[in-house]
Amino acid sequence: MTLRLIPALLAALLLATTLHAQPRNISDLVALETQVITQTDAFGVAQQVLVGTLRNTGTQAYADIQLYVDVLDADGNVAGEGFGFLVDACGSAVLDSPLQPQQQRGFAATLDIFAPGTVIGENVVYADGTAVAPEVLDLPPLTGMTAISTQEVVEVVWESADTLRYGVGCPRRVFSTYAWYRHRVGDNASTPIPTPNADALTETFIAQSAINVVTQNRTLDTTLFDRSMLTFAPDGQQAVFQSDIHSLFTIRRDGAFRRGVHIFLHQYTLQGINWTPRNNFLAYYFGAYGEPVRYVTGTGAGRLISQVITAAVPSVIVPGTTYNGDRAFIAGTFPVDGADVTGYFVRDVRRNSAPELLFAADELPGNNYPAPAYYLREADDTRSLYIVRPVDGQPTLQCYAIEAQSLHTLTALPLQLATDERAWSWIAPDGGTLALSASGDHAGLWLIDLRAFDVCAHG
């Protein structure tokens, strides 16, 4: 489990005792994609911080990893030093989870430059740690599954039936802070790409969206953009975001037609926005693990499809939705024919209708598991739900054929989620592949070939 500390405070405590130490460099631990950024610490002091990715290229795992930095000037002379540690995608220190073979994780190292104004030429990173036995996963056989990344993948967009792009970053931050990659199904590697839709984030878009405007006094606060949960529809022409008081808005790519979808959401915490192939969306809200999930659906053009959030029947899981956004797939315990039944249900979100039972289930996942992935086969109007949930304690992929009213178990999954970690899933446009990702200590991105199974097969 990740131990969450404030990185700046931790760095301040450790820096004084570790600078000028003679580090041992482990050749298996390789620093990649480094850059120097400026951060403000807890006391309001600007600090230079070296951030990057540390990859374990060896066959052993490493615990208690510490990072040392020699800051070199343009002539190659040591002009400063630094000390750092591994961090998760949100910048919290990771102190008690060994870095496994071929795994990579972010790091942050606070720099101490000896002479102000020094032009930094290069940062040389040394990684030290304790070799430990690699983690052995006691998993049942996994079917049709390919591992794509060990990074914290928090967003996937299918560009076609066999090509996707994915973002690595912190789910609480906006998409433009992610590192983006493109992957083609069947390839051995992913390709870094520029941030998708970054060209839409113009001064006009920012101004007309009022995304940085404080509602109460109309002043500007540029930090609001990063908390807006701004995300673009699959066609890239519409976007949805929240204001400083959590009101939900849509806006066109060119900054025109800002529309209010839902107000009075200040007491709810927006955790994510899931788009459908028809450019409708479901926004879901909860405060912490174990809390009920509330939700609304709307159109990219700014129309609320569902009733208001207070009319939503709370769900134990993150809900899925139909392409039209008129129904939600939820889970919980609800009355059926006079008796309480625990399981998965569907309800019409446009009216005060009772949830209708799909199937009963003894084990339900928490709100950190993926929403059910809905697929409509338009050739014959058959519908499938791909559900990730624990079965006998093992995270498992199941398919529910809605017309046949039949549930099928497909394969075990490699998910290992702590309560403060999340997982997501996205189905390809042809229904042939499911992308599954997770954050946290056992982060990653996997592709599951749904055609490897005899049931619910599409594509």
XYZ file of C-alpha atoms in Angstrom:
459
model
C 0.000 0.000 0.000
C 1.185 3.488 -0.778
C 2.116 5.580 2.245
C 0.938 9.084 1.451
C 3.112 11.917 2.684
C 3.585 15.472 1.531
C 6.585 15.227 -0.814
C 7.931 18.690 -0.085
C 7.978 18.149 3.674
C 9.567 14.743 3.335
C 12.225 16.129 1.041
C 13.005 18.947 3.447
C 13.518 16.505 6.317
C 15.730 14.161 4.358
C 17.714 16.642 2.291
C 19.774 18.003 5.172
C 21.012 14.572 6.218
C 21.631 13.098 2.783
C 23.377 15.780 0.738
C 27.061 15.180 0.192
C 26.610 11.427 0.833
C 28.448 8.996 -1.403
C 25.638 7.160 -3.136
C 25.785 3.603 -4.385
C 24.395 3.437 -7.883
C 22.425 0.335 -8.870
C 22.757 -0.160 -12.606
C 19.388 -1.951 -12.829
C 17.617 1.278 -11.796
C 17.543 3.642 -14.749
C 16.202 7.219 -14.661
C 14.183 8.231 -17.719
C 12.292 11.279 -19.013
C 13.781 13.687 -16.454
C 12.977 17.379 -16.291
C 13.402 20.209 -13.786
C 10.226 21.919 -12.624
C 9.523 24.590 -10.024
C 7.223 23.756 -7.125
C 6.069 25.753 -4.116
C 6.632 23.992 -0.793
C 4.368 24.045 2.261
C 5.934 27.353 3.385
C 5.375 29.112 0.062
C 9.027 28.868 -1.026
C 9.735 28.031 -4.669
C 11.953 24.974 -5.109
C 13.517 23.344 -8.124
C 12.569 19.686 -8.344
C 13.864 17.045 -10.716
C 11.049 14.732 -11.769
C 11.171 11.682 -13.988
C 10.604 7.946 -14.203
C 12.710 5.215 -12.614
C 12.659 1.851 -14.369
C 13.859 -1.439 -12.911
C 15.564 -3.179 -15.839
C 16.842 -6.109 -13.759
C 15.480 -9.380 -12.441
C 15.382 -8.448 -8.736
C 12.944 -6.163 -6.951
C 14.292 -3.180 -4.985
C 12.974 -1.714 -1.743
C 13.947 1.420 0.223
C 14.960 3.230 -2.963
C 16.702 6.573 -2.541
C 17.706 8.888 -5.362
C 20.718 11.192 -5.360
C 21.412 13.856 -7.946
C 24.566 15.626 -9.074
C 23.616 18.895 -10.729
C 26.198 19.804 -13.365
C 26.686 23.224 -14.909
C 27.373 23.890 -18.588
C 31.078 23.037 -18.074
C 30.344 19.716 -16.374
C 31.224 20.904 -12.874
C 29.095 19.938 -9.864
C 26.926 22.970 -9.181
C 24.366 21.433 -6.861
C 22.965 18.270 -5.343
C 19.617 16.690 -4.747
C 17.825 13.934 -2.945
C 14.594 12.203 -3.852
C 12.265 9.236 -3.613
C 9.679 7.367 -5.629
C 6.239 8.919 -5.991
C 2.906 7.879 -7.399
C 1.246 9.745 -10.245
C -0.304 12.247 -7.833
C 3.073 13.086 -6.254
C 2.654 11.167 -2.987
C 5.711 9.323 -1.690
C 5.881 5.556 -2.204
C 7.978 4.128 0.630
C 6.783 0.604 1.298
C 6.179 -0.954 -2.135
C 9.262 -2.489 -3.811
C 9.909 -1.672 -7.453
C 9.401 -4.943 -9.296
C 11.436 -6.162 -12.298
C 10.510 -4.247 -15.479
C 8.256 -1.957 -13.452
C 8.620 1.803 -13.597
C 7.453 4.525 -11.267
C 7.787 8.273 -11.024
C 10.293 10.032 -8.781
C 10.857 13.521 -7.411
C 14.156 14.934 -6.134
C 14.490 18.350 -4.497
C 17.548 20.206 -5.805
C 19.953 22.441 -3.902
C 21.812 24.731 -6.311
C 25.016 26.083 -4.726
C 25.066 29.432 -6.562
C 21.834 31.225 -7.514
C 21.468 31.825 -11.230
C 23.552 28.800 -12.259
C 22.654 27.462 -15.691
C 22.071 23.742 -15.300
C 23.653 21.620 -17.979
C 22.851 18.075 -16.822
C 21.426 16.152 -13.886
C 23.098 12.845 -13.082
C 20.810 10.528 -11.104
C 22.101 7.756 -8.810
C 19.630 5.209 -7.441
C 20.310 3.146 -4.332
C 18.130 0.529 -2.663
C 17.893 -2.917 -1.162
C 17.531 -5.949 -3.409
C 14.614 -8.187 -2.422
C 12.954 -11.214 -3.958
C 10.513 -10.342 -6.757
C 6.837 -10.513 -5.973
C 5.226 -13.785 -7.019
C 1.610 -13.403 -8.070
C -0.514 -16.430 -7.259
C -2.984 -15.961 -10.095
C -5.122 -18.491 -11.883
C -4.577 -18.704 -15.664
C -5.321 -15.464 -17.502
C -7.001 -15.822 -20.896
C -6.664 -13.481 -23.871
C -4.695 -10.876 -21.945
C -1.699 -8.773 -22.994
C 0.177 -6.407 -20.639
C 0.852 -3.049 -22.290
C 2.236 -0.833 -19.513
C 3.166 -0.893 -15.820
C 2.504 2.841 -15.441
C -0.528 4.492 -13.853
C -2.797 4.654 -16.892
C -5.894 6.670 -16.008
C -7.484 7.388 -19.380
C -7.894 5.425 -22.607
C -9.485 6.604 -25.847
C -10.104 4.110 -28.646
C -9.269 5.792 -31.958
C -10.308 2.737 -33.995
C -10.966 -0.958 -33.464
C -7.233 -1.681 -33.193
C -5.641 1.616 -32.102
C -5.916 3.458 -28.817
C -4.227 6.299 -27.013
C -3.715 6.351 -23.277
C -2.761 8.887 -20.631
C -0.481 8.274 -17.639
C -0.996 10.592 -14.700
C -3.040 11.501 -11.648
C -6.800 10.960 -12.011
C -7.494 14.072 -9.929
C -5.718 16.251 -12.478
C -6.723 17.445 -15.940
C -5.845 15.446 -19.063
C -3.265 17.982 -20.282
C -0.978 17.000 -17.369
C -0.807 13.361 -18.501
C 1.956 11.725 -20.501
C 0.249 10.377 -23.621
C 1.003 7.312 -25.750
C -0.481 5.594 -28.777
C -0.698 1.817 -29.021
C -1.755 -0.481 -31.816
C -3.188 -3.862 -30.831
C -0.563 -6.528 -31.492
C 2.435 -4.184 -31.258
C 5.173 -4.734 -28.689
C 5.565 -1.094 -27.688
C 3.697 2.194 -27.382
C 4.690 5.486 -28.975
C 4.775 8.793 -27.043
C 2.474 11.376 -28.619
C 1.631 15.053 -28.007
C -1.267 15.778 -25.677
C -4.517 15.149 -27.580
C -6.855 18.155 -27.855
C -4.150 20.481 -26.522
C -4.689 22.713 -29.564
C -8.221 23.430 -28.320
C -6.953 24.988 -25.080
C -6.625 28.468 -26.540
C -6.966 31.793 -24.751
C -10.410 32.085 -26.315
C -11.466 28.682 -24.992
C -10.196 29.460 -21.481
C -11.841 32.884 -21.445
C -15.225 31.869 -22.863
C -15.478 28.755 -20.725
C -14.790 30.846 -17.587
C -13.048 27.733 -16.345
C -10.643 29.821 -14.212
C -13.238 32.231 -12.850
C -14.147 32.193 -9.152
C -17.939 32.180 -9.062
C -18.394 34.330 -5.966
C -16.278 37.363 -6.888
C -15.480 36.755 -10.596
C -11.724 36.939 -10.016
C -9.292 34.664 -11.845
C -7.672 31.610 -10.282
C -5.517 29.693 -12.756
C -5.360 26.636 -10.474
C -9.032 25.930 -11.172
C -8.223 24.575 -14.637
C -6.316 21.636 -13.164
C -9.299 20.791 -10.923
C -11.911 21.150 -13.638
C -11.972 17.483 -14.768
C -12.160 18.862 -18.308
C -12.560 16.077 -20.838
C -13.461 15.982 -24.527
C -16.117 13.848 -26.178
C -15.059 11.024 -28.517
C -15.602 13.239 -31.566
C -13.432 15.961 -29.983
C -16.000 18.672 -30.724
C -17.575 19.008 -27.282
C -16.111 19.091 -23.782
C -17.488 18.883 -20.259
C -15.995 20.384 -17.085
C -16.866 21.545 -13.581
C -16.566 25.040 -12.114
C -15.027 26.002 -8.777
C -18.354 25.229 -7.066
C -18.702 21.966 -9.039
C -21.427 23.168 -11.410
C -21.302 21.068 -14.578
C -20.887 22.731 -17.987
C -20.330 21.760 -21.594
C -18.662 23.845 -24.261
C -17.716 23.479 -27.903
C -14.135 22.976 -28.979
C -13.941 26.516 -30.379
C -15.095 27.984 -27.059
C -18.654 28.670 -28.190
C -21.963 27.661 -26.612
C -21.063 27.241 -22.955
C -24.053 25.404 -21.480
C -24.950 24.668 -17.869
C -25.880 21.013 -17.342
C -26.342 20.806 -13.566
C -25.942 23.204 -10.626
C -26.006 22.768 -6.831
C -23.273 20.111 -6.938
C -20.958 21.821 -4.441
C -21.405 19.098 -1.813
C -20.471 16.286 -4.224
C -17.001 15.219 -5.371
C -16.704 14.543 -9.090
C -14.577 11.420 -9.577
C -14.847 10.872 -13.301
C -16.681 11.368 -16.582
C -17.355 8.450 -18.904
C -18.312 9.190 -22.512
C -20.417 6.975 -24.773
C -19.820 6.504 -28.512
C -22.742 8.874 -29.192
C -21.102 11.771 -27.332
C -23.281 11.471 -24.250
C -21.671 11.168 -20.822
C -22.149 9.885 -17.308
C -20.573 11.919 -14.482
C -20.129 10.072 -11.198
C -19.586 11.367 -7.681
C -18.396 9.979 -4.353
C -16.185 11.166 -1.526
C -14.140 8.126 -0.519
C -13.951 4.369 -0.823
C -17.097 2.683 0.441
C -19.356 5.689 -0.040
C -22.383 5.400 -2.338
C -21.951 6.632 -5.896
C -24.290 9.262 -7.302
C -24.435 10.128 -10.975
C -26.042 12.151 -13.750
C -26.060 11.747 -17.518
C -26.018 14.453 -20.153
C -25.260 15.289 -23.765
C -22.151 16.905 -25.134
C -24.385 19.759 -26.257
C -25.273 20.572 -22.654
C -28.636 18.889 -22.075
C -29.272 16.946 -18.872
C -30.616 13.495 -19.802
C -31.113 12.076 -16.321
C -33.009 13.580 -13.457
C -31.004 15.715 -11.050
C -28.393 14.065 -8.862
C -30.597 13.915 -5.758
C -33.039 11.716 -7.701
C -30.367 9.176 -8.617
C -30.660 5.816 -6.869
C -27.195 5.489 -5.260
C -24.970 2.668 -6.465
C -22.294 0.633 -4.712
C -20.250 0.654 -7.920
C -19.396 3.253 -10.524
C -22.355 2.976 -12.913
C -22.175 2.174 -16.583
C -24.597 3.652 -19.084
C -26.208 2.993 -22.441
C -25.074 4.866 -25.529
C -28.068 7.224 -25.241
C -27.418 7.886 -21.554
C -31.002 7.010 -20.662
C -30.220 4.010 -18.470
C -27.622 3.284 -15.822
C -26.197 -0.061 -14.776
C -25.761 -0.027 -11.015
C -25.175 -2.471 -8.169
C -26.446 -2.725 -4.622
C -29.208 -4.261 -2.542
C -32.748 -3.412 -3.631
C -36.218 -4.927 -3.166
C -37.317 -7.490 -5.759
C -40.779 -9.008 -5.401
C -40.882 -8.036 -1.745
C -37.428 -9.347 -0.773
C -34.056 -7.600 -0.753
C -31.677 -8.856 -3.436
C -27.996 -7.975 -3.845
C -26.746 -7.794 -7.393
C -26.556 -5.786 -10.596
C -29.496 -3.717 -11.768
C -30.546 -1.378 -14.574
C -32.694 1.703 -14.100
C -34.196 4.394 -16.280
C -32.447 7.579 -15.132
C -35.057 9.864 -16.732
C -37.783 9.063 -14.206
C -38.306 7.785 -10.670
C -38.310 4.141 -11.633
C -37.194 1.283 -9.398
C -34.026 -0.594 -10.383
C -34.685 -3.783 -12.387
C -32.636 -6.852 -11.484
C -30.178 -8.141 -14.070
C -28.567 -10.839 -11.928
C -27.904 -11.547 -8.260
C -24.325 -11.508 -6.975
C -22.920 -12.429 -3.571
C -19.788 -10.285 -4.076
C -19.902 -6.696 -5.277
C -16.829 -4.576 -5.979
C -16.280 -1.195 -4.383
C -16.392 2.168 -6.089
C -12.707 1.795 -7.002
C -13.504 -0.898 -9.593
C -14.351 -0.169 -13.251
C -17.870 0.689 -14.313
C -19.644 -2.026 -16.335
C -18.605 -1.611 -19.983
C -21.673 -1.584 -22.236
C -21.563 -2.750 -25.848
C -24.372 -2.603 -28.425
C -23.983 -4.831 -31.472
C -25.975 -2.786 -33.977
C -26.061 -5.575 -36.579
C -28.592 -7.515 -34.510
C -29.341 -5.146 -31.602
C -27.804 -7.471 -29.035
C -26.318 -5.912 -25.908
C -23.547 -7.027 -23.567
C -22.174 -5.823 -20.250
C -18.534 -6.531 -19.390
C -18.237 -6.539 -15.620
C -15.125 -6.565 -13.431
C -15.845 -7.818 -9.917
C -14.459 -10.219 -7.307
C -15.592 -13.836 -7.626
C -14.547 -15.934 -4.643
C -12.207 -13.068 -3.786
C -10.457 -13.077 -7.193
C -10.915 -10.067 -9.520
C -12.669 -11.550 -12.536
C -14.044 -10.453 -15.904
C -17.608 -11.545 -16.614
C -19.986 -10.895 -19.470
C -23.730 -10.499 -19.094
C -25.734 -11.030 -22.295
C -28.743 -8.757 -21.766
C -31.121 -10.315 -24.313
C -30.299 -13.884 -23.227
C -30.240 -12.866 -19.540
C -27.156 -15.035 -19.046
C -23.977 -14.400 -17.066
C -20.651 -15.868 -18.209
C -17.282 -15.900 -16.437
C -14.463 -15.139 -18.876
C -11.101 -14.863 -17.102
C -9.317 -13.982 -13.907
C -7.676 -10.545 -13.845
C -4.344 -9.322 -12.435
C -5.889 -6.456 -10.462
C -4.564 -5.855 -6.928
C -6.364 -2.767 -5.700
C -5.946 -1.135 -2.323
C -8.904 0.948 -1.210
C -7.157 4.173 -2.275
C -6.400 2.842 -5.767
C -8.612 2.774 -8.856
C -9.267 0.745 -11.995
C -11.083 1.560 -15.243
C -12.129 -0.231 -18.449
C -12.934 0.831 -22.020
C -14.314 -1.327 -24.835
C -13.140 -1.007 -28.452
C -15.598 0.321 -31.065
C -16.057 -3.137 -32.612
C -16.440 -4.856 -29.231
C -13.422 -7.045 -29.871
C -11.029 -5.774 -27.195
C -11.378 -4.472 -23.657
C -8.746 -2.151 -22.218
C -8.286 -2.470 -18.441
C -6.104 -0.124 -16.397
C -5.239 0.449 -12.751
C -3.454 3.006 -10.618
C -1.397 2.428 -7.487
C 1.352 0.011 -6.495
C 0.259 -2.592 -9.050
C -0.612 -0.184 -11.819
C -0.794 -1.105 -15.455
C -2.683 -1.317 -18.717
C -3.868 -4.625 -20.148
C -5.703 -5.493 -23.341
C -8.166 -8.401 -23.238
C -9.101 -10.118 -26.510
C -12.829 -10.685 -26.112
C -12.858 -12.872 -29.226
C -10.896 -15.462 -27.244
C -14.137 -16.469 -25.545
C -17.071 -18.410 -26.950
C -19.694 -16.153 -25.385
C -20.579 -12.480 -25.871
C -18.092 -12.391 -28.777
C -18.109 -9.342 -31.015
C -15.828 -7.839 -33.615
